[in-house]
Coordinates of C-alpha atoms in Angstrom, one line a residue:
X1 CA 124.9 116.0 105.6
X2 CA 126.1 114.6 102.3
X3 CA 124.2 112.3 100.0
X4 CA 125.8 109.1 101.4
X5 CA 125.0 110.0 104.9
X6 CA 121.4 110.9 104.0
X7 CA 121.1 107.5 102.2
X8 CA 122.2 105.7 105.3
X9 CA 119.9 107.7 107.6
X10 CA 116.9 106.9 105.3
X11 CA 117.9 103.3 104.5
X12 CA 115.0 101.8 106.5
X13 CA 112.5 104.1 104.8
X14 CA 114.0 103.1 101.4
X15 CA 113.7 99.4 102.3
X16 CA 110.1 99.8 103.3
X17 CA 109.3 101.5 100.0
X18 CA 111.1 98.9 98.0
X19 CA 109.5 96.1 100.1
X20 CA 106.1 97.7 99.6
X21 CA 106.5 97.7 95.8
X22 CA 107.7 94.1 95.7
X23 CA 104.7 93.0 97.9
X24 CA 102.0 95.1 96.2
X25 CA 103.0 94.8 92.6
X26 CA 100.6 92.3 90.7
X27 CA 99.1 91.4 94.1
X28 CA 95.9 90.1 92.4
X29 CA 97.6 88.6 89.4
X30 CA 97.2 85.0 90.7
X31 CA 93.8 83.5 91.4
X32 CA 93.1 82.6 95.0
X33 CA 93.7 78.9 95.5
X34 CA 92.0 76.4 97.9
X35 CA 93.5 77.6 101.2
X36 CA 92.9 81.2 100.4
X37 CA 89.2 80.4 99.6
X38 CA 89.1 79.0 103.1
X39 CA 90.1 82.5 104.4
X40 CA 87.5 84.2 102.2
X41 CA 84.7 81.9 103.2
X42 CA 85.5 81.9 106.9
X43 CA 86.0 85.7 107.1
X44 CA 82.7 86.4 105.4
X45 CA 81.6 89.9 106.4
X46 CA 78.1 88.7 107.1
X47 CA 79.4 86.3 109.8
X48 CA 79.3 87.2 113.5
X49 CA 82.4 86.5 115.5
X50 CA 80.8 83.3 116.9
X51 CA 80.1 82.1 113.3
X52 CA 83.8 82.7 112.4
X53 CA 84.8 80.8 115.5
X54 CA 82.4 77.9 114.7
X55 CA 83.5 77.8 111.1
X56 CA 87.2 77.5 112.1
X57 CA 86.3 74.9 114.7
X58 CA 84.4 72.8 112.1
X59 CA 86.5 73.0 109.0
X60 CA 89.8 74.9 109.3
X61 CA 91.1 74.7 112.9
X62 CA 93.4 77.7 113.0
X63 CA 93.4 80.5 115.6
X64 CA 91.0 83.3 114.8
X65 CA 93.1 86.5 114.9
X66 CA 93.9 86.7 111.1
X67 CA 90.3 85.8 110.2
X68 CA 88.8 88.4 112.5
X69 CA 91.1 91.1 111.2
X70 CA 90.4 90.2 107.6
X71 CA 86.7 90.3 108.2
X72 CA 87.1 93.8 109.6
X73 CA 88.9 94.8 106.3
X74 CA 86.1 93.2 104.3
X75 CA 83.5 95.3 106.1
X76 CA 85.5 98.5 105.6
X77 CA 86.8 98.1 102.1
X78 CA 84.7 95.4 100.4
X79 CA 84.5 91.6 100.1
X80 CA 87.2 90.9 97.5
X81 CA 90.4 89.0 97.0
X82 CA 92.5 92.1 96.6
X83 CA 91.4 93.4 100.1
X84 CA 92.5 90.2 101.9
X85 CA 95.8 90.1 100.0
X86 CA 96.4 93.8 100.8
X87 CA 96.1 93.0 104.4
X88 CA 98.7 90.2 104.1
X89 CA 100.9 92.5 102.2
X90 CA 100.7 95.2 104.9
X91 CA 101.6 92.6 107.5
X92 CA 104.5 91.6 105.3
X93 CA 105.8 95.2 104.9
X94 CA 105.5 95.7 108.7
X95 CA 107.6 92.5 109.0
X96 CA 110.6 94.4 107.4
X97 CA 110.3 97.0 110.2
X98 CA 109.9 94.4 112.9
X99 CA 113.0 92.4 111.9
X100 CA 115.0 95.7 111.9
X101 CA 113.9 96.3 115.5
X102 CA 114.8 92.7 116.5
X103 CA 118.2 92.8 114.8
X104 CA 118.9 96.2 116.4
X105 CA 117.9 95.0 119.8
X106 CA 119.9 91.8 119.7
X107 CA 123.1 93.2 118.1
X108 CA 123.0 96.8 116.7
X109 CA 121.4 99.1 114.2
X110 CA 123.5 98.0 111.2
X111 CA 122.7 94.3 111.8
X112 CA 119.0 95.3 111.9
X113 CA 119.3 97.1 108.6
X114 CA 121.1 94.2 106.9
X115 CA 118.5 91.8 108.1
X116 CA 115.7 94.1 106.9
X117 CA 117.5 94.3 103.5
X118 CA 117.7 90.5 103.2
X119 CA 114.0 90.3 104.1
X120 CA 113.0 93.0 101.6
X121 CA 114.2 90.8 98.7
X122 CA 113.3 87.4 100.2
X123 CA 111.3 85.4 97.7
X124 CA 109.8 83.3 100.5
X125 CA 108.5 86.3 102.3
X126 CA 107.3 88.1 99.2
X127 CA 105.3 85.1 98.2
X128 CA 103.5 84.7 101.5
X129 CA 103.0 88.5 101.8
X130 CA 100.8 88.1 98.7
X131 CA 98.8 85.1 100.0
X132 CA 95.4 85.4 101.7
X133 CA 96.6 83.4 104.6
X134 CA 98.1 84.2 108.0
X135 CA 101.8 83.5 107.3
X136 CA 103.0 87.1 106.9
X137 CA 101.1 88.0 110.1
X138 CA 102.7 85.0 111.8
X139 CA 106.1 86.4 110.8
X140 CA 105.3 89.8 112.1
X141 CA 103.8 88.7 115.5
X142 CA 106.6 86.2 116.1
X143 CA 109.3 88.8 115.3
X144 CA 107.7 91.4 117.6
X145 CA 107.2 88.8 120.3
X146 CA 110.9 87.9 120.3
X147 CA 111.7 91.6 120.2
X148 CA 109.8 92.2 123.4
X149 CA 111.3 89.0 124.9
X150 CA 114.7 90.5 124.4
X151 CA 113.6 93.8 125.9
X152 CA 112.2 91.9 128.9
X153 CA 115.5 90.0 129.4
X154 CA 117.6 93.2 129.2
X155 CA 115.2 95.3 131.2
X156 CA 112.9 93.2 133.4
X157 CA 110.0 95.6 134.1
X158 CA 106.3 95.4 134.4
X159 CA 105.9 97.3 131.1
X160 CA 108.1 94.9 129.2
X161 CA 106.4 91.8 130.9
X162 CA 103.0 93.0 129.8
X163 CA 104.1 93.9 126.3
X164 CA 105.7 90.5 125.8
X165 CA 102.7 88.7 127.3
X166 CA 100.4 90.5 124.9
X167 CA 102.5 90.0 121.8
X168 CA 103.1 86.3 122.7
X169 CA 99.3 85.9 122.9
X170 CA 98.9 87.6 119.5
X171 CA 101.5 85.3 118.1
X172 CA 99.7 82.1 119.2
X173 CA 96.4 83.6 118.1
X174 CA 97.9 83.7 114.5
X175 CA 99.0 80.1 114.1
X176 CA 99.3 77.1 116.4
X177 CA 102.8 76.5 115.3
X178 CA 103.7 79.6 117.3
X179 CA 103.2 77.5 120.4
X180 CA 106.6 75.9 119.6
X181 CA 108.2 79.3 119.4
X182 CA 106.5 80.2 122.7
X183 CA 108.0 77.2 124.4
X184 CA 111.4 78.3 123.1
X185 CA 110.8 81.7 124.6
X186 CA 110.1 80.2 128.0
X187 CA 113.3 78.1 127.8
X188 CA 115.2 81.3 127.0
X189 CA 113.5 83.1 129.9
X190 CA 114.3 80.2 132.2
X191 CA 118.0 80.5 131.4
X192 CA 118.0 84.1 132.4
X193 CA 116.0 83.4 135.5
X194 CA 118.6 80.9 136.6
X195 CA 121.5 83.0 135.4
X196 CA 120.4 86.7 135.8
X197 CA 122.9 89.4 134.9
X198 CA 121.2 92.7 135.8
X199 CA 118.7 91.7 138.4
X200 CA 117.9 88.9 140.9
X201 CA 116.4 85.5 139.9
X202 CA 113.4 86.4 142.0
X203 CA 112.7 89.6 140.0
X204 CA 113.3 87.9 136.7
X205 CA 110.9 85.0 137.7
X206 CA 108.2 87.5 138.8
X207 CA 108.1 89.4 135.5
X208 CA 108.4 86.2 133.5
X209 CA 105.5 84.8 135.4
X210 CA 103.4 87.9 134.8
X211 CA 104.1 87.6 131.1
X212 CA 103.3 83.9 131.0
X213 CA 100.0 84.2 133.0
X214 CA 98.8 87.1 130.7
X215 CA 99.5 85.0 127.6
X216 CA 97.7 82.0 129.1
X217 CA 94.6 84.0 130.2
X218 CA 94.4 85.6 126.7
X219 CA 94.7 82.1 125.1
X220 CA 91.8 80.6 127.0
X221 CA 89.1 81.6 124.4
X222 CA 91.1 79.9 121.7
X223 CA 91.6 76.7 123.6
X224 CA 88.6 74.8 122.1
X225 CA 90.0 75.3 118.6
X226 CA 93.4 74.1 119.7
X227 CA 91.8 71.0 121.3
X228 CA 90.0 70.3 118.1
X229 CA 93.4 70.3 116.3
X230 CA 94.9 67.8 118.7
X231 CA 92.0 65.4 118.0
X232 CA 92.9 64.9 114.4
X233 CA 93.7 61.4 113.4
X234 CA 94.7 61.9 109.8
X235 CA 96.4 64.7 107.8
X236 CA 97.0 65.6 104.1
X237 CA 100.6 66.3 105.0
X238 CA 103.0 63.5 103.9
X239 CA 105.5 62.0 106.3
X240 CA 108.8 64.0 106.5
X241 CA 111.8 62.9 104.4
X242 CA 115.3 62.7 105.9
X243 CA 116.2 66.0 104.2
X244 CA 113.0 67.8 105.0
X245 CA 114.6 70.7 106.9
X246 CA 117.4 71.0 104.3
X247 CA 114.7 71.5 101.7
X248 CA 112.9 74.1 103.8
X249 CA 116.2 76.0 104.3
X250 CA 116.6 76.0 100.5
X251 CA 113.0 77.2 100.1
X252 CA 113.7 80.1 102.5
X253 CA 116.2 81.4 99.9
X254 CA 114.2 80.5 96.8
X255 CA 116.2 77.4 95.9
X256 CA 118.7 79.7 94.3
X257 CA 122.2 78.1 94.4
X258 CA 124.0 81.4 94.2
X259 CA 122.0 82.9 97.1
X260 CA 122.5 79.7 99.2
X261 CA 126.2 79.7 98.6
X262 CA 126.6 83.3 99.8
X263 CA 124.2 82.7 102.7
X264 CA 126.1 79.6 104.0
X265 CA 129.4 81.5 103.6
X266 CA 128.4 84.4 105.8
X267 CA 126.7 82.2 108.3
X268 CA 130.0 80.4 108.7
X269 CA 131.5 83.8 109.6
X270 CA 128.9 84.1 112.4
X271 CA 129.9 80.8 113.9
X272 CA 133.7 81.5 113.5
X273 CA 133.1 84.7 115.4
X274 CA 131.1 82.8 118.0
X275 CA 133.7 80.1 118.5
X276 CA 136.4 82.6 119.3
X277 CA 134.5 83.8 122.4
X278 CA 136.1 82.7 125.7
X279 CA 134.3 81.0 128.7
X280 CA 132.6 83.1 131.3
X281 CA 133.5 82.4 134.9
X282 CA 130.0 83.2 136.2
X283 CA 128.2 81.4 133.4
X284 CA 126.2 84.5 132.8
X285 CA 125.5 85.9 129.3
X286 CA 125.4 89.6 129.2
X287 CA 123.8 90.9 126.0
X288 CA 125.6 94.2 125.9
X289 CA 129.1 92.7 126.3
X290 CA 128.6 89.4 124.6
X291 CA 126.2 90.0 121.7
X292 CA 127.5 87.0 119.7
X293 CA 126.8 84.5 122.6
X294 CA 123.5 86.1 123.5
X295 CA 122.4 86.0 119.8
X296 CA 123.4 82.3 119.6
X297 CA 121.6 81.4 122.7
X298 CA 118.5 83.4 121.6
X299 CA 118.3 82.2 118.0
X300 CA 119.6 78.7 118.4
X301 CA 117.0 77.9 121.1
X302 CA 114.3 79.6 118.9
X303 CA 115.2 77.6 115.8
X304 CA 116.1 74.2 117.5
X305 CA 112.9 74.0 119.6
X306 CA 110.6 75.1 116.7
X307 CA 112.2 72.4 114.4
X308 CA 112.5 69.6 116.9
X309 CA 109.0 69.4 118.4
X310 CA 107.2 69.1 115.0
X311 CA 109.8 66.6 113.8
X312 CA 109.2 64.3 116.8
X313 CA 105.5 64.7 116.5
X314 CA 105.5 63.9 112.8
X315 CA 107.0 60.5 113.6
X316 CA 105.1 59.6 116.7
X317 CA 101.7 61.1 115.9
X318 CA 100.8 62.9 112.7
X319 CA 102.9 64.6 110.0
X320 CA 102.9 68.3 110.4
X321 CA 105.9 69.7 108.6
X322 CA 105.1 72.1 105.8
X323 CA 107.6 74.8 104.8
X324 CA 105.2 77.8 105.1
X325 CA 104.5 76.9 108.8
X326 CA 108.2 77.6 109.5
X327 CA 108.1 81.2 108.4
X328 CA 108.3 81.9 112.1
X329 CA 112.0 80.9 112.3
X330 CA 112.9 82.9 109.2
X331 CA 113.6 86.1 111.3
X332 CA 116.2 84.2 113.4
X333 CA 117.9 82.7 110.3
X334 CA 118.1 86.1 108.5
X335 CA 119.5 87.9 111.5
X336 CA 122.2 85.2 111.9
X337 CA 123.0 85.8 108.2
X338 CA 123.0 89.5 108.8
X339 CA 125.4 89.1 111.7
X340 CA 127.8 87.1 109.5
X341 CA 127.8 90.0 107.0
X342 CA 128.2 92.6 109.8
X343 CA 131.3 90.7 111.0
X344 CA 133.1 91.2 107.7
X345 CA 135.7 93.8 108.6
X346 CA 136.5 95.1 105.1
X347 CA 133.7 97.5 104.1
X348 CA 134.2 96.9 100.4
X349 CA 133.9 93.1 100.8
X350 CA 130.9 93.6 103.1
X351 CA 129.2 95.9 100.6
X352 CA 129.9 93.5 97.7
X353 CA 128.5 90.5 99.6
X354 CA 125.3 92.3 100.5
X355 CA 125.0 93.7 97.0
X356 CA 125.4 90.3 95.4
X357 CA 122.8 88.9 97.7
X358 CA 120.4 91.7 96.8
X359 CA 121.1 91.3 93.0
X360 CA 120.9 87.5 93.0
X361 CA 117.7 87.5 95.1
X362 CA 116.0 90.1 93.0
X363 CA 117.1 88.4 89.8
X364 CA 115.8 85.0 91.1
X365 CA 112.4 86.5 91.9
X366 CA 111.9 88.6 88.8
X367 CA 113.8 86.8 86.0
X368 CA 114.6 83.2 87.0
X369 CA 111.2 82.4 88.6
X370 CA 109.3 85.1 86.7
X371 CA 107.2 85.5 89.9
X372 CA 105.2 88.4 88.6
X373 CA 104.2 86.9 85.3
X374 CA 104.1 83.1 85.7
X375 CA 101.0 81.4 87.0
X376 CA 101.7 79.2 90.0
X377 CA 98.3 79.0 91.8
X378 CA 95.1 77.1 90.9
X379 CA 93.1 79.3 88.5
X380 CA 89.7 79.0 90.0
X381 CA 89.0 82.6 89.2
X382 CA 89.7 82.2 85.5
X383 CA 87.9 78.9 85.3
X384 CA 84.7 80.3 86.9
X385 CA 85.0 83.5 84.8
X386 CA 85.0 81.3 81.7
X387 CA 81.7 79.7 82.9
X388 CA 80.1 83.0 83.6
X389 CA 81.1 84.3 80.2
X390 CA 79.6 81.3 78.3
X391 CA 76.7 80.2 80.5
X392 CA 73.9 81.9 78.6
X393 CA 71.6 79.0 79.3
X394 CA 72.1 79.2 83.1
X395 CA 73.1 75.5 83.2
X396 CA 74.0 74.1 86.6
X397 CA 77.7 73.7 87.6
X398 CA 78.7 70.2 88.8
X399 CA 81.8 70.0 91.0
X400 CA 83.4 68.1 93.9
X401 CA 84.5 71.5 95.2
X402 CA 81.0 72.9 95.9
X403 CA 82.0 74.5 99.3
X404 CA 84.7 76.6 97.6
X405 CA 83.0 78.0 94.5
X406 CA 80.0 80.1 95.9
X407 CA 82.4 83.1 96.3
X408 CA 82.8 83.1 92.5
X409 CA 79.5 81.7 91.2
X410 CA 76.8 82.4 93.9
X411 CA 77.8 85.5 95.8
X412 CA 74.9 87.8 95.5
X413 CA 75.9 89.5 92.3
X414 CA 76.3 86.1 90.5
X415 CA 73.7 83.4 90.8
X416 CA 74.6 80.0 89.4
X417 CA 73.3 76.7 90.5
X418 CA 76.1 74.6 92.0
X419 CA 75.7 70.8 92.3
X420 CA 78.1 69.7 95.0
X421 CA 78.9 66.1 93.9
X422 CA 81.5 64.2 91.9
X423 CA 81.0 63.9 88.2
X424 CA 80.6 60.1 88.4
X425 CA 77.7 60.4 90.8
X426 CA 76.0 63.1 88.7
X427 CA 76.4 60.9 85.5
X428 CA 75.0 57.9 87.3
X429 CA 71.9 59.9 88.3
X430 CA 71.3 60.8 84.6
X431 CA 71.8 57.2 83.5
X432 CA 69.2 56.1 86.1
X433 CA 66.7 58.9 85.4
X434 CA 66.5 60.2 81.8
X435 CA 64.5 63.2 83.0
X436 CA 67.7 64.6 84.5
X437 CA 69.4 64.5 81.0
X438 CA 70.2 68.2 80.6
X439 CA 73.2 70.3 79.6
X440 CA 75.6 71.1 82.4
X441 CA 79.0 72.5 83.4
X442 CA 81.8 70.6 85.1
X443 CA 84.6 72.3 86.9
X444 CA 87.4 70.8 89.0
X445 CA 91.0 71.4 90.0
X446 CA 93.5 71.4 92.8
X447 CA 95.3 68.3 91.5
X448 CA 92.0 66.4 91.3
X449 CA 92.0 64.0 88.3
X450 CA 89.2 63.7 85.8
X451 CA 87.7 60.5 87.1
X452 CA 84.9 58.7 85.2
X453 CA 84.4 55.0 84.5
X454 CA 84.0 53.6 81.0
X455 CA 80.2 53.4 81.3
X456 CA 79.9 57.0 82.3
X457 CA 82.3 58.1 79.6
X458 CA 80.3 56.2 77.0
X459 CA 77.1 57.7 78.2
X460 CA 78.5 61.3 77.9
X461 CA 79.9 60.6 74.4
X462 CA 76.5 59.3 73.3
X463 CA 74.4 62.2 74.6
X464 CA 76.7 65.2 74.8
X465 CA 79.3 67.2 73.1
X466 CA 81.8 69.5 74.8
X467 CA 81.1 72.9 73.2
X468 CA 83.1 75.0 75.7
X469 CA 86.2 73.9 77.5
X470 CA 89.1 75.7 79.1
X471 CA 92.2 74.0 80.5
X472 CA 94.0 76.2 82.9
X473 CA 96.7 75.9 85.6
X474 CA 95.5 73.2 88.0
X475 CA 91.8 73.9 87.0
X476 CA 89.5 73.3 84.1
X477 CA 85.9 73.8 83.0
X478 CA 83.8 71.9 80.5
X479 CA 80.3 72.5 79.2
X480 CA 78.5 69.3 78.2
X481 CA 75.9 70.3 75.6
X482 CA 73.1 67.9 74.8
X483 CA 73.5 66.7 71.2
X484 CA 69.8 67.3 70.6
X485 CA 70.4 71.0 71.4
X486 CA 73.6 71.4 69.2
X487 CA 73.1 73.8 66.3
X488 CA 75.9 75.0 63.9
X489 CA 76.9 78.6 64.1
X490 CA 77.9 80.7 61.1
X491 CA 81.2 82.7 61.2
X492 CA 81.2 86.2 59.6
X493 CA 84.4 86.2 57.5
X494 CA 83.4 88.9 55.0
X495 CA 86.3 91.1 56.0
X496 CA 88.7 88.5 54.6
X497 CA 87.1 88.1 51.2
X498 CA 88.3 87.0 48.8
X499 CA 89.7 84.3 51.2
X500 CA 93.1 83.1 50.4
X501 CA 95.6 80.8 52.1
X502 CA 96.7 83.5 54.6
X503 CA 94.4 86.4 55.4
X504 CA 94.9 89.4 57.7
X505 CA 97.7 89.1 60.3
X506 CA 99.8 86.0 59.9
X507 CA 100.4 83.7 62.9
X508 CA 102.2 80.5 63.8
X509 CA 100.2 77.3 64.2
X510 CA 100.3 73.5 64.2
X511 CA 97.5 70.9 64.1
X512 CA 98.5 68.1 66.5
X513 CA 95.5 65.7 66.2
X514 CA 92.8 65.6 63.5
X515 CA 90.0 63.1 63.0
X516 CA 87.2 63.5 60.6
X517 CA 84.6 60.7 60.1
X518 CA 80.9 60.0 60.2
X519 CA 80.7 61.2 63.8
X520 CA 82.0 64.7 62.9
X521 CA 85.4 66.4 63.3
X522 CA 87.8 66.6 66.3
X523 CA 91.1 68.3 66.2
X524 CA 93.6 70.0 68.5
X525 CA 96.8 72.0 68.3
X526 CA 98.2 75.5 69.0
X527 CA 98.2 78.9 67.3
X528 CA 99.6 82.3 68.3
X529 CA 100.6 85.7 66.9
X530 CA 104.4 86.0 67.1
X531 CA 106.1 88.7 69.1
X532 CA 103.4 88.9 71.8
X533 CA 101.7 87.0 74.7
X534 CA 98.9 84.7 73.8
X535 CA 96.9 85.5 77.0
X536 CA 94.4 87.7 75.1
X537 CA 94.2 85.7 71.9
X538 CA 91.0 83.9 71.0
X539 CA 91.3 80.9 68.7
X540 CA 88.3 79.7 66.6
X541 CA 88.3 76.7 64.2
X542 CA 86.0 77.1 61.2
X543 CA 84.8 74.8 58.4
X544 CA 84.9 76.8 55.1
X545 CA 83.1 75.5 52.0
X546 CA 79.9 75.6 49.9
X547 CA 79.5 79.3 50.6
X548 CA 79.4 78.7 54.4
X549 CA 81.8 79.3 57.3
X550 CA 80.8 77.1 60.3
X551 CA 82.2 77.7 63.7
X552 CA 83.5 74.7 65.7
X553 CA 83.0 74.6 69.4
X554 CA 86.6 75.6 70.3
X555 CA 88.2 75.3 73.7
X556 CA 91.4 76.7 75.2
X557 CA 94.0 74.2 76.2
X558 CA 96.9 75.1 78.4
X559 CA 100.2 74.5 76.5
X560 CA 103.3 75.0 78.7
X561 CA 105.4 73.3 76.0
X562 CA 105.0 75.8 73.2
X563 CA 107.1 78.7 74.4
X564 CA 110.2 76.5 75.2
X565 CA 109.9 74.8 71.9
X566 CA 110.0 78.1 70.0
X567 CA 112.6 79.6 72.5
X568 CA 110.1 82.4 73.2
X569 CA 110.1 84.6 76.2
X570 CA 106.4 85.4 75.7
X571 CA 103.5 83.7 77.6
X572 CA 102.2 81.2 75.1
X573 CA 100.5 78.9 77.6
X574 CA 97.1 79.9 76.3
X575 CA 97.9 79.1 72.7
X576 CA 96.5 75.6 72.8
X577 CA 93.1 74.7 71.5
X578 CA 90.8 71.7 71.0
X579 CA 87.7 71.7 68.8
X580 CA 84.9 69.4 67.9
X581 CA 81.8 69.6 65.7
X582 CA 79.3 66.7 65.6
X583 CA 78.1 65.4 62.2
X584 CA 74.6 66.4 63.1
X585 CA 75.6 70.1 63.1
X586 CA 77.4 70.0 59.7
X587 CA 75.4 70.5 56.4
X588 CA 76.5 68.1 53.6
X589 CA 79.4 69.3 51.5
X590 CA 83.2 69.6 51.2
X591 CA 85.1 71.8 53.6
X592 CA 88.6 73.2 54.4
X593 CA 89.6 73.6 58.1
X594 CA 90.5 77.2 58.9
X595 CA 92.0 78.9 62.0
X596 CA 90.7 82.3 63.0
X597 CA 92.6 84.3 65.6
X598 CA 91.7 87.5 67.3
X599 CA 93.7 89.3 70.0
X600 CA 91.6 91.6 72.2
X601 CA 94.7 93.5 73.5
X602 CA 96.7 94.2 70.3
X603 CA 93.8 94.2 67.8
X604 CA 95.5 91.6 65.6
X605 CA 93.2 89.4 63.5
X606 CA 94.0 86.7 61.0
X607 CA 92.5 83.7 59.2
X608 CA 94.6 80.9 57.8
X609 CA 93.4 77.8 55.8
X610 CA 95.1 74.6 56.9
X611 CA 95.7 71.5 54.8
X612 CA 93.0 69.6 56.6
X613 CA 89.7 68.9 54.8
X614 CA 86.4 67.2 55.6
X615 CA 83.6 65.8 53.5
X616 CA 80.1 64.9 54.6

C-alpha cells in the first residue's frame, strides 16, 4: 500500500486528530459567560439528581441529559470550567465520527469523509464544542438518531427500531428543539410506511411504532420540564427578522463570503444532479438505487420541519429562533454540501474545491476571526480574579448577578460576601443609614449598563474614591474606597535614579484626559511596550516631586481602539488606564505626572515622565 492509499485509509483518523486539536486548543482561554455559569451551577457535584431536576425546572428549563453527564464528570475529575468544556469538546469530536457514519449510510463512504472534513474545520461547530452548554451533544445525538433512522428504513428490524428509539430519546433529552427534528423523523418514517420498498407497510409500521413508543416512554420523566417550558409568557429572544434563516445559514459558515460562495456553488450541483432524476412508476424511493432522491427526501424533511415549526411559533406565540438552537440541522446541510462536492466528476476540480473550503475555513477561524486569541465572551473570571487579588480588606461585593458569582467568589476555597442587589438599591440604603457607609466592590456585566441616578452618583463622589477598577470585555469591577480611609502610597523608584525623562525600557503612551484641581488629580490614557502584547503589562501613574513618588489608584481600561490605530497585530486591549488621587491623599508641593510600566511576562520595566504637572 503506497502513501496515498494509506492516507485515504486513515483519513477519518486524521480528521479526528485535527478536529481534536481545533476543539481542545485554548479550550479554557475564554471565561465562562452567563449561560455556561448556568451549567456549572445546575450541575453542581454536591447536588442530587432530584436537585438538578428541580434547578432546571425552576430556572433553566432544559432537558437534564447534558447536566447529569457534566455532573458525573465533575465528580470524577473536579469542579472546574475546563472539565465541563472538555466534555463538550469530546462530544464535538465524536460529532465528526457521527457525521461520517450518517453520510456513509445515506450515500457512500466518500461523501461521509467529505462531510466529516467540512465539520472538522467548521467555525460554528468548533465554537460550540468549546462551550459549556449542550449544543455539541445536541449535534451528536441528532446525527446518530438520524443515522439509526436511516438504518431502520433500510433494514426494518427490532434491533434497529430499539436503537433508533433509544437514540431519539437521548436526542430530545439534550434539547427541546430536538422535538422538531423528531417530528421530521416520524414524517420520514410515515412516507416509508406508506411507500415501503423492501418490506410490507405492516412490518414497517410495527417497527416504527416500537421505536416511537420506546422514545415516548423514556421521555416521560422529562415531561414536567417540557411542560414548564410551554408555560412561558415572555422570552429574552427578539422577534425574528425577515432574513433570520439567511443569517443563520451564514453563521453556519462563519459569515465568510469565500466559504459561502463555494458552499452555495457545490450545493447547486447537488440540486442539478437531483433534478436530472426521472419519475418512479411505483412512487417508491429505494435508497440503494436512488441515493440522490433518498437524500433529498431525508434531509429536506429534516431541515424544513425543524425550520418551519419554530418560525410559525415565533409569530403566533413566543420568539424562539436563536442560531445555536439550529445546530441540529447542520449535519443535513453539510452532507448536502458534501454530496455536491462528491458529484464533481473531475478529481482535480473536486480536490481543489475541497482544499479551498478547508483553507478558507481554517484561515477564517485562525486569522480572520482570531478565534484562539480574541476575547468574545463576558470576562467574569478575570473580573472576579481582579477582585480577589485586590480585596485585602475583605469588602463585600455588590452585584445584580448574585446567583452567578458564587462559583468564582464563594465556592469553598474562596469566601467573599456577595450582596445580591442593584447598585442603586445599595447606594439608597447607605444614603438612608450612615452606619452602612463602608468600602465595597461593584461588579457587573453581560450588557448591563452602569445605572445610577444623579443623587446616587453625587453621594458616591462625596464619600468614595475608586481606587481599583478594571474594564474588561462585557464585564467590569470597581472598588469604592471611603475617602476617610484613603492614604497615599509611596512608589519605590530607586532603580531609576537619577530619574530622567525616559528611564528603563521605553514605551508608547498618550494621555487622553487630565484634570488637576483642588479635588485632586484624574487622568486616563493608554501605554504599552511596543512589539508585544499588553495582556501582562501593569500600568501605574505616579506623582513625582519634593523627594516623593506617590502612587495613584490606577485601573485598567479596555481599549479596543489602540491596536487598529497603530496598525498593530498585538493584543493591546489592556493598554488603557484611568487613575485618580484625591487631594486629601496628596502632600503639599509641586509634582510631575509619571507613567510606570512593568510586564510580568517579558520582564520589561520603564518609567517615563509626562508633560503633565500638578501643584497643591
